[in-house]
Short mmCIF file of C-alpha atoms and ligand atoms in Angstrom, two decimals:
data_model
loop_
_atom_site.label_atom_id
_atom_site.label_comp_id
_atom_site.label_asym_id
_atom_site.label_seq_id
_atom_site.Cartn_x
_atom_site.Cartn_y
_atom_site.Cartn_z
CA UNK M 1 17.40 6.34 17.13
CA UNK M 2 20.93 5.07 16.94
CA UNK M 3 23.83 6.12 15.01
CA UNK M 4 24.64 2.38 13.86
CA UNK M 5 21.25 0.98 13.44
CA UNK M 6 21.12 -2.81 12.81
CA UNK M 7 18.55 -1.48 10.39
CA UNK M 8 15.91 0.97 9.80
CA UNK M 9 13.24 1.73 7.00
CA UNK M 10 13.00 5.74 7.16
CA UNK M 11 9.95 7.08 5.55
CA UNK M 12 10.29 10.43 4.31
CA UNK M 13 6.66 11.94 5.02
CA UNK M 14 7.88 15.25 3.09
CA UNK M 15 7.64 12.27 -0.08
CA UNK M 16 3.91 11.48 0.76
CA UNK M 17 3.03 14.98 0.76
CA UNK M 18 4.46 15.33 -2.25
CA UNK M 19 2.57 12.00 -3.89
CA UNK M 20 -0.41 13.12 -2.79
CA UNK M 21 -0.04 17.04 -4.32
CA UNK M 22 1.27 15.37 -7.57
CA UNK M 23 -1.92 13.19 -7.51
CA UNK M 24 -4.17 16.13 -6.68
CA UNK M 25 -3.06 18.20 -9.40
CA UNK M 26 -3.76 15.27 -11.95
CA UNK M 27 -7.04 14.54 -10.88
CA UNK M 28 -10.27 17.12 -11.44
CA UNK M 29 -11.14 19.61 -8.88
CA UNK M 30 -14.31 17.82 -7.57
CA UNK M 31 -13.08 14.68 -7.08
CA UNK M 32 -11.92 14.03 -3.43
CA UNK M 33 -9.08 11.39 -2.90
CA UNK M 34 -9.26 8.08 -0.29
CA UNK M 35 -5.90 7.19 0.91
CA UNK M 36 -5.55 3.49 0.85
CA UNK M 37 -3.38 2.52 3.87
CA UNK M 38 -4.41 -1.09 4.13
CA UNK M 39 -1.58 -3.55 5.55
CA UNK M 40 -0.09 -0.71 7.91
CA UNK M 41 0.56 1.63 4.80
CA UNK M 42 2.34 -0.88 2.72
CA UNK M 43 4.53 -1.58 5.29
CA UNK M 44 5.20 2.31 5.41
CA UNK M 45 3.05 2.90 9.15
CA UNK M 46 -0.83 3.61 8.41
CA UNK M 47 -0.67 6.15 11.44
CA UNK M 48 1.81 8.36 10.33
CA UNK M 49 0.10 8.81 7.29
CA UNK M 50 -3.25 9.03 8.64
CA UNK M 51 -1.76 11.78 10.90
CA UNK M 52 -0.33 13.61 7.85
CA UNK M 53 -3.08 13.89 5.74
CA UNK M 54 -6.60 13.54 7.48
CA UNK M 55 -6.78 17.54 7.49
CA UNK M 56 -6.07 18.18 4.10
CA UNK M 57 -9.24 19.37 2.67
CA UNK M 58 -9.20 16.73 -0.38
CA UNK M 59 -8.90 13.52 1.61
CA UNK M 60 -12.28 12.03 1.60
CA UNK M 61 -11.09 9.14 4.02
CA UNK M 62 -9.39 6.29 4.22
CA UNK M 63 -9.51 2.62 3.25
CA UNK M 64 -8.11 -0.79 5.11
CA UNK M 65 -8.74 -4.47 4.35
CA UNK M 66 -9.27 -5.27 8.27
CA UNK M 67 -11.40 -4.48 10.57
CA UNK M 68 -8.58 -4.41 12.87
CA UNK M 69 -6.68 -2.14 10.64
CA UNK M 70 -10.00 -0.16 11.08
CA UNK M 71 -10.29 0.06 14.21
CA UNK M 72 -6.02 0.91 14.87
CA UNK M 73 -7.04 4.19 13.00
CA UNK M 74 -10.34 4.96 14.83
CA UNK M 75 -8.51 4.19 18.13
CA UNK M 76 -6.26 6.86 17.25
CA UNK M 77 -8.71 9.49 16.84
CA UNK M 78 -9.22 9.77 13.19
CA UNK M 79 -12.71 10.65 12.39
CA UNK M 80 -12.92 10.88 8.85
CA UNK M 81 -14.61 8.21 7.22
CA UNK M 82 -12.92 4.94 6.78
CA UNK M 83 -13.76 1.99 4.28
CA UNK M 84 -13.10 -1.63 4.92
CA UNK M 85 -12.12 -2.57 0.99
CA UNK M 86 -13.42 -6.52 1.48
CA UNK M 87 -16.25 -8.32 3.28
CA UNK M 88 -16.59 -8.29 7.12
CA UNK M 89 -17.78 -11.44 9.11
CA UNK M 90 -21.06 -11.31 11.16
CA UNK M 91 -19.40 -11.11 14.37
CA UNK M 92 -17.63 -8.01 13.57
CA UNK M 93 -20.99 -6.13 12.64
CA UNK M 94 -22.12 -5.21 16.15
CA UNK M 95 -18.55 -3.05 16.58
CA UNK M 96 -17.77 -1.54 13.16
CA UNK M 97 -21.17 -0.29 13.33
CA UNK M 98 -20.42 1.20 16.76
CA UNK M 99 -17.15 2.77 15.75
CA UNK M 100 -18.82 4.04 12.61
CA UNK M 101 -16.69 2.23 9.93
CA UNK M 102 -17.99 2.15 6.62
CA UNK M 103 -18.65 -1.61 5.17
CA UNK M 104 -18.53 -3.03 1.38
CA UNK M 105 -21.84 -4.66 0.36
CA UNK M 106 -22.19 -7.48 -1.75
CA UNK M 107 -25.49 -9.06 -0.58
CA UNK M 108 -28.57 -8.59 0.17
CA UNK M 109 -28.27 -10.75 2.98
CA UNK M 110 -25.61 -8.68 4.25
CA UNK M 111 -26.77 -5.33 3.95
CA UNK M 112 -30.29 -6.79 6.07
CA UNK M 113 -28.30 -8.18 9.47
CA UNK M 114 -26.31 -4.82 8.84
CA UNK M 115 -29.63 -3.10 9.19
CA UNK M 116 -31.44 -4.78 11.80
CA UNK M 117 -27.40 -4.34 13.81
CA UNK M 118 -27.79 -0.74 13.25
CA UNK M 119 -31.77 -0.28 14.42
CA UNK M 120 -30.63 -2.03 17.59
CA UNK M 121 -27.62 0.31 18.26
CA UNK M 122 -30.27 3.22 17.45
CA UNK M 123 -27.33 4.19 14.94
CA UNK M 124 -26.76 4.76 11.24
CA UNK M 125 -24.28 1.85 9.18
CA UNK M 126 -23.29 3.93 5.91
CA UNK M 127 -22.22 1.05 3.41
CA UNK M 128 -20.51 1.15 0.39
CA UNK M 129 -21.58 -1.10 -2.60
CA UNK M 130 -19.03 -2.97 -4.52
CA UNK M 131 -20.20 -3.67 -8.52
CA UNK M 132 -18.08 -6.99 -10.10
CA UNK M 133 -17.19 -5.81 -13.55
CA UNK M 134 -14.14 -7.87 -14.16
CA UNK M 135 -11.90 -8.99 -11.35
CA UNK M 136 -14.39 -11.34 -9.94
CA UNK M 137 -13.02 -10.77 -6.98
CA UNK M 138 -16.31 -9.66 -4.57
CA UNK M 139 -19.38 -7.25 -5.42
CA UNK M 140 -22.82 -7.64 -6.85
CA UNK M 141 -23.09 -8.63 -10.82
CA UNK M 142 -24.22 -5.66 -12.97
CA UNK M 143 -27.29 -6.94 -13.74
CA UNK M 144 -31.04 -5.97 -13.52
CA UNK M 145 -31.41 -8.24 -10.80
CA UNK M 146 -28.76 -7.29 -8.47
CA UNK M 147 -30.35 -3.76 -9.55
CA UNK M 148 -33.42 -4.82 -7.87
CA UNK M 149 -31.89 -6.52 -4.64
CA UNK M 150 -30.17 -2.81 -3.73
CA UNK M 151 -33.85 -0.93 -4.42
CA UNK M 152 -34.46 -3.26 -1.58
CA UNK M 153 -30.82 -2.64 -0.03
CA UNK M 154 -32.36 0.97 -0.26
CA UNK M 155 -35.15 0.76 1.73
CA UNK M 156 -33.73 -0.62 4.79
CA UNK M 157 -33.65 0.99 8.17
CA UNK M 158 -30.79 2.79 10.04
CA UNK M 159 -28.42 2.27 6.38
CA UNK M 160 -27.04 4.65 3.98
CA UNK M 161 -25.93 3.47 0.44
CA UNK M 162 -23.20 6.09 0.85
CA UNK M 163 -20.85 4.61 -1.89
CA UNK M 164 -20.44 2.49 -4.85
CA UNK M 165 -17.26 1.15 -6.22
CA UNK M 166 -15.72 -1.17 -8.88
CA UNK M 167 -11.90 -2.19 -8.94
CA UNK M 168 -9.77 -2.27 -12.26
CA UNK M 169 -7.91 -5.73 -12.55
CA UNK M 170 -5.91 -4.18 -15.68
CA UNK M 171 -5.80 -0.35 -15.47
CA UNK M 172 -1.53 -0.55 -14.76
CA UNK M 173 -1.39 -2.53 -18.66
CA UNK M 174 -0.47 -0.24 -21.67
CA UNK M 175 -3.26 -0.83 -22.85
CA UNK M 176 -5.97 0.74 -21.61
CA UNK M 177 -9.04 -1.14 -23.35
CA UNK M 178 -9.77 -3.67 -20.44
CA UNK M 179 -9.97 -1.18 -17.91
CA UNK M 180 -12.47 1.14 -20.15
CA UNK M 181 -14.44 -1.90 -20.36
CA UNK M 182 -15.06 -1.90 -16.81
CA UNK M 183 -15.65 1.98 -16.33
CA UNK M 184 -18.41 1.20 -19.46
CA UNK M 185 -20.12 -1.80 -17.27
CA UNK M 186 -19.88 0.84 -13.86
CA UNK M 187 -21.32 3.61 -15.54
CA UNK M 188 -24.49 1.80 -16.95
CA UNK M 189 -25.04 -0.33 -14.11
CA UNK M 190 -24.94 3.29 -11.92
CA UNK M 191 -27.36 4.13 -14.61
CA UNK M 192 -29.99 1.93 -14.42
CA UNK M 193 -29.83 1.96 -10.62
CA UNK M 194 -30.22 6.18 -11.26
CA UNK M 195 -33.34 5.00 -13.11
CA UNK M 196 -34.81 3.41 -10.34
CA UNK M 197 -34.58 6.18 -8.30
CA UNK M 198 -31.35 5.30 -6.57
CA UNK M 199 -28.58 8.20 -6.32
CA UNK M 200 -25.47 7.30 -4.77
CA UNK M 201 -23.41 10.08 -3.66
CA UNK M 202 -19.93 8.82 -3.54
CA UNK M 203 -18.99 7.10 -6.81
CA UNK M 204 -15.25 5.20 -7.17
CA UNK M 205 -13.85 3.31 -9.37
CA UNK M 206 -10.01 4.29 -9.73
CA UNK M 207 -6.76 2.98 -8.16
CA UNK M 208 -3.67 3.96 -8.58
CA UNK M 209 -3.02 3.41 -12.14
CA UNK M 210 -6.41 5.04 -12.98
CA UNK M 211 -5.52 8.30 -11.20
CA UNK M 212 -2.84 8.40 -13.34
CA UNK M 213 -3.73 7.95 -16.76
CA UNK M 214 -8.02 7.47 -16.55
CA UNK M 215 -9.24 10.98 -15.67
CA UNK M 216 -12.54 9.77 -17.21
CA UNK M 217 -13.27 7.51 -13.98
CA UNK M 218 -12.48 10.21 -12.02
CA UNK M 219 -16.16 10.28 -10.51
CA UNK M 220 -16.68 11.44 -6.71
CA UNK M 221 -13.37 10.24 -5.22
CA UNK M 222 -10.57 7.64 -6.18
CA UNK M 223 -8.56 5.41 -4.17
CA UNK M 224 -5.15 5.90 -4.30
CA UNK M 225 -2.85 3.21 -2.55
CA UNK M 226 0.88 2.67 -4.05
CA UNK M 227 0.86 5.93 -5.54
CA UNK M 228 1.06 7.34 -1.82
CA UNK M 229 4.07 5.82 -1.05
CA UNK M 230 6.05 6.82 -4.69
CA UNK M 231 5.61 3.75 -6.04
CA UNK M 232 4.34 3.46 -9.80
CA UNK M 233 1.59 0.91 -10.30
CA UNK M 234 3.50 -1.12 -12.86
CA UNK M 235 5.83 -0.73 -15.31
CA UNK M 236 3.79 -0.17 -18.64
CA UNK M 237 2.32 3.39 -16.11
CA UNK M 238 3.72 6.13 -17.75
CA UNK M 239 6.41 8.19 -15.33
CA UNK M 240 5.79 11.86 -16.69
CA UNK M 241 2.29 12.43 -15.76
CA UNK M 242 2.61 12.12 -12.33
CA UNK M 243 5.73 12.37 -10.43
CA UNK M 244 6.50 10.53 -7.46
CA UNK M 245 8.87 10.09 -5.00
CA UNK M 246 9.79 6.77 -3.55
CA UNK M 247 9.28 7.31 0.43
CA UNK M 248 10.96 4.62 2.06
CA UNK M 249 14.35 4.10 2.38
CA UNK M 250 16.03 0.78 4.50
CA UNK M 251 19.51 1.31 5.80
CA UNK M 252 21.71 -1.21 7.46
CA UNK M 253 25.22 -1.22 8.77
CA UNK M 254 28.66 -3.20 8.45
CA UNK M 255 29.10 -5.84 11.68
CA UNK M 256 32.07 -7.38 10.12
CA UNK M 257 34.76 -7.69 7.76
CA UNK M 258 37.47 -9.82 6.40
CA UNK M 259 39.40 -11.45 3.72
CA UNK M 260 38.85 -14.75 2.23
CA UNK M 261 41.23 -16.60 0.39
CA UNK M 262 39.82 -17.93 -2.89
CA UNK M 263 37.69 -21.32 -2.67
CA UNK M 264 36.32 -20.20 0.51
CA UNK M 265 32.33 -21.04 0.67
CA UNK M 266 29.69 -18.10 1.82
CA UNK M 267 26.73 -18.54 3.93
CA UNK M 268 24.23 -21.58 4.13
CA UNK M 269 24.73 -24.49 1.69
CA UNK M 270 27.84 -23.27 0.07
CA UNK M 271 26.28 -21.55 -2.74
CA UNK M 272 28.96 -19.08 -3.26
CA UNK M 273 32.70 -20.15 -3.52
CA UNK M 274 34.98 -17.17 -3.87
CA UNK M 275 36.53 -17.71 -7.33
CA UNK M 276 39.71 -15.56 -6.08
CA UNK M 277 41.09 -13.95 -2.56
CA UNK M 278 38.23 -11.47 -1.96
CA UNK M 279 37.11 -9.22 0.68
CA UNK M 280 33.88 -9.85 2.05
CA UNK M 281 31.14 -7.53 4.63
CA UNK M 282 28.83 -8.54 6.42
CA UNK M 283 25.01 -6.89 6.64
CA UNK M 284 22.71 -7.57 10.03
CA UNK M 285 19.59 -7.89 8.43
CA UNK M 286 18.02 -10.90 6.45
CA UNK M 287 14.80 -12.20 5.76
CA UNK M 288 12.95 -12.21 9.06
CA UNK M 289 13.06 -8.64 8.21
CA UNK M 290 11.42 -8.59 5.17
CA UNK M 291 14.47 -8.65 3.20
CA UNK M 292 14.01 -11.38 0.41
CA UNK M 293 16.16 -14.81 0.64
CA UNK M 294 15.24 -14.82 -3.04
CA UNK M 295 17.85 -12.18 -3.54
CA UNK M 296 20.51 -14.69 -2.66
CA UNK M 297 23.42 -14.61 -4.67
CA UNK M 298 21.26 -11.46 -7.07
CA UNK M 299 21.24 -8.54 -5.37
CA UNK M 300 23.34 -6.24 -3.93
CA UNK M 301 23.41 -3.48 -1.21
CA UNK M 302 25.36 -0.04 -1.56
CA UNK M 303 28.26 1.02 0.22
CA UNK M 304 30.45 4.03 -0.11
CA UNK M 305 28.40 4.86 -2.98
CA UNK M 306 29.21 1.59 -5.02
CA UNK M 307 27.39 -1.59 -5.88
CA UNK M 308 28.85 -4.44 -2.91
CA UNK M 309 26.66 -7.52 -4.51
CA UNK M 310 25.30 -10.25 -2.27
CA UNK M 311 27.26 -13.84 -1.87
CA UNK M 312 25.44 -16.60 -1.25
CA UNK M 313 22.23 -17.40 0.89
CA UNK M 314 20.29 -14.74 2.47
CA UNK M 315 19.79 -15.99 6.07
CA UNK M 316 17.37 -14.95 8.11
CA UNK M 317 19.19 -11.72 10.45
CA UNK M 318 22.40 -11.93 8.05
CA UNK M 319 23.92 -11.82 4.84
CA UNK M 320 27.21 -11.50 3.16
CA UNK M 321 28.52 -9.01 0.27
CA UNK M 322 31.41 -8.43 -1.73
CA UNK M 323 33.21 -5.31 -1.40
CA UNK M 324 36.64 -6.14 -2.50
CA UNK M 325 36.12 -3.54 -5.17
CA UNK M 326 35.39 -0.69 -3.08
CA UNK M 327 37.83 0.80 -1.04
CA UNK M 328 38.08 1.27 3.17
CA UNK M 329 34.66 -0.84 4.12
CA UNK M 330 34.81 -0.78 7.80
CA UNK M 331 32.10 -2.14 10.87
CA UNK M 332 29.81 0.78 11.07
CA UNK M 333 29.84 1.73 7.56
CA UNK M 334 26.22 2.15 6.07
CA UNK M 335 24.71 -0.33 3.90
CA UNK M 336 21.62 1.06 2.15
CA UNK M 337 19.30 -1.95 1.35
CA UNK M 338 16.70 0.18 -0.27
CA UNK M 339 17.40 3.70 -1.27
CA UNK M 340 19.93 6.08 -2.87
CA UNK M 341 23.66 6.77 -1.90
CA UNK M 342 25.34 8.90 -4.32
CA UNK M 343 24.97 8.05 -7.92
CA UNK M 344 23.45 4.71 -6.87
CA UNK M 345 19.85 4.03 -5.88
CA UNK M 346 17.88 0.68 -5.76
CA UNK M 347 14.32 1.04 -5.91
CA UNK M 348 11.59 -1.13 -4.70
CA UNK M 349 10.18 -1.58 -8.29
CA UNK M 350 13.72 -2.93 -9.38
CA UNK M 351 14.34 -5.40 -5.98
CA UNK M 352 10.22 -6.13 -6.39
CA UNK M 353 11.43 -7.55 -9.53
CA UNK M 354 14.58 -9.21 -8.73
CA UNK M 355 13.80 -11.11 -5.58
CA UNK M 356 10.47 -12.88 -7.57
CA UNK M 357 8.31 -10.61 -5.54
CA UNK M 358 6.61 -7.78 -6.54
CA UNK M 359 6.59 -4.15 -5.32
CA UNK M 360 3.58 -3.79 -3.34
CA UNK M 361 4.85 -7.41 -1.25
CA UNK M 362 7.94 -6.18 -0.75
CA UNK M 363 7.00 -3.22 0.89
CA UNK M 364 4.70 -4.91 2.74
CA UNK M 365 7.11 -7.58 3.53
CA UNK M 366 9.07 -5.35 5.33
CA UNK M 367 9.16 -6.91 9.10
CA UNK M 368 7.69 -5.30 12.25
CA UNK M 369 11.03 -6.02 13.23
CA UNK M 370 12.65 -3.27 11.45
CA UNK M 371 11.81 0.34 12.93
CA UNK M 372 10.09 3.00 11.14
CA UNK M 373 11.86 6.39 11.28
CA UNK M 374 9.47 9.23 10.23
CA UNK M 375 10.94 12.63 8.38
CA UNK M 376 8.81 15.25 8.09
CA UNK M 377 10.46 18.76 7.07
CA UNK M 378 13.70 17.22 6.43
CA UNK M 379 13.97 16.62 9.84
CA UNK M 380 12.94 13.26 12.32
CA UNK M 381 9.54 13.69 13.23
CA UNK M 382 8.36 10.41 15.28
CA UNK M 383 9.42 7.03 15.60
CA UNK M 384 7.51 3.49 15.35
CA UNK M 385 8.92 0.42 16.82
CA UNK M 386 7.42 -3.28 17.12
CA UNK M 387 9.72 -3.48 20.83
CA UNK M 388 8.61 -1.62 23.89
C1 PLP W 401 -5.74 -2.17 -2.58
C2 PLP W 401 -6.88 -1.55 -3.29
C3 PLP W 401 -6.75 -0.29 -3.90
C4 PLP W 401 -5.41 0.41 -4.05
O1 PLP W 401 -4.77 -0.09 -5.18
P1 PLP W 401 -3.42 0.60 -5.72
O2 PLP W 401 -3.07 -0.13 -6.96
O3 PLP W 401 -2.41 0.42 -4.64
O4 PLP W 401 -3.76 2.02 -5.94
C5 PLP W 401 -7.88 0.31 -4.41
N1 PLP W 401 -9.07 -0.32 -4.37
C6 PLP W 401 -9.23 -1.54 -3.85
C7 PLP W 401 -10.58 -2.16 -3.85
C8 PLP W 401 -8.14 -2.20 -3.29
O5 PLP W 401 -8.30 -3.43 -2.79
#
């Protein structure tokens, strides 16, 4: 790591820890938590977090959207169950079954070339079953006869209904009805699957949003995903029943400064035109990092502790901001792009907003470019960089 970094996101793992006890204590003492660290963590390094947390005794697993992303964590030695979250192709079958990743099941059709993949390995394929009950989305209708195609699901050789999940499409709104909807359809369709003889062991139906405020679909486990990283689900999720930490900061230097006499244009297409003689810094980071160009001429970066707002275009390794308000800016001084620096802090929630995006994409926006420093007691624990 550098003193002057050109720009860094530094994840405080001491934060995750902290998300995950907060969640913990919220949720009932049976019910075992899968850490959802699809799309490298959020952007946040699945690795590091796998690393962190596969030993604590509450962690059922984990859950990805790839099978690559699958296979990145099994390649790194974790052996606690992971779930791939959407439906595999065929031709990734023959090795998820190999490396023992879990698969979603929507078909019958499905679960049978799983099967007949698994009696030729001579190995078990544990699936996981995922029940449509109102993001129509993937996963089976909750109807008798989808009911009937998993007694036949059950029966098949060399597989394991292990789990059965739905997914809440509304359980971040303030109100809750829509989501309890969905936890109603779940529960009876688990029900009359109970009633033909079919037990499933690991039952799931929360996400973030429901860990917080649903402990009724508590069940066997939950999946929590932007919870992890101390992000709250949406704005309407109430802030005092679980409290979280953001964990990723993005920090950036000064390259350059100067004065510009007034009528001067900033960055691509003249959008800006300094009204009066200002004094103007500039950042080394821009959108090929994941830093929105929709924050053009909107957002702002902190300096010395103070508010130095963007002028004109975001480009895509630079970008230009107005600190003739705060006093001494010099090349070297630290820009935080994400994060807190004295009284000031911008969240991800509030840029997530600004720049058009939305939390989740903008932390998973941020670039492979842009290192990932780890902090783990307060002090650097590891490092993760896209360059050799
Ligand atoms: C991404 C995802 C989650 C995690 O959602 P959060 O809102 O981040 O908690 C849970 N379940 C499924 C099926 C998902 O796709």
């Amino acid at each position: 790591m550098k003193n002057y970094d050109r720009i860094k996101a530094v994840v405080s793992l001491d934060a995750i820890a902290h998300n995950f006890e907060e969640m913990r204590q919220n949720i009932s003492e049976d019910t075992k938590i899968i850490a959802v660290i699809k799309a490298d963590g959020y952007g946040h390094g699945a690795l590091a977090i796998a690393r962190l947390v596969q030993d604590y005794e509450y962690i059922w697993g984990f859950a990805v959207a790839a099978p690559e992303e699958a296979l990145e964590l099994r390649n790194a030695g974790v052996t606690k169950p992971v779930l791939i979250l959407g439906i595999v192709f065929e031709e990734y079958f023959s090795e998820m079954i190999a490396r023992d990743v879990r698969l979603t099941v929507c078909s019958l059709s499905m679960a049978e070339k799983l099967s007949r993949e698994a009696v030729r390995q001579n190995r078990e394929v544990h699936i996981h079953l995922a029940v449509d009950t109102g993001m129509s989305r993937i996963g089976f209708e909750d109807t008798e006869k989808s009911a009937e195609e998993i007694r036949v699901i059950s029966g098949l050789k060399n597989l394991c209904i292990e789990g059965m999940f739905t997914h809440f499409a509304r359980a971040d709104e303030k109100d809750k009805a829509p989501a309890e909807v969905q936890l109603g359809r779940y529960l009876r369709f688990s029900e009359l699957l109970q009633r033909k003889g079919i037990t499933i062991p690991v039952r799931h139906c929360s996400n973030s949003a429901g860990i917080i405020r649903m402990p009724e679909a508590n069940l066997n486990v939950v999946r929590a995903g932007i919870t992890i990283y101390g992000i709250y689900p949406s704005a309407q999720v109430e802030r005092d029943i679980v409290k979280l930490e953001p964990a990723m900061e993005i920090v950036s230097h000064v390259t350059f400064v100067k004065n510009i006499p007034a009528g001067t244009a900033v960055s691509y297409g003249g959008t800006f035109v300094a009204p009066k003689p200002m004094k103007i810094a500039t950042i080394p980071a821009g959108y090929a990092d994941g830093y929105p160009r929709s924050l053009s001429n909107k957002g702002w970066v902190l300096i010395r502790g103070k508010r130095a707002p963007i002028l004109g275009r975001v480009c895509m390794d630079q970008f230009m901001v107005d600190v003739t308000d705060i006093s001494g800016v010099c090349p070297g001084d630290q820009a935080t792009l994400i994060g807190r620096d004295g009284k000031e802090e911008i969240t991800i929630e509030e840029f997530g907003d600004l720049s058009g995006r939305f939390s989740y994409e903008f932390a998973c926006c941020v670039s492979k470019r842009v290192p990932r420093i780890y902090i783990k007691d307060g002090k650097v624990w590891g490092e993760q960089t896209f360059f050799e």
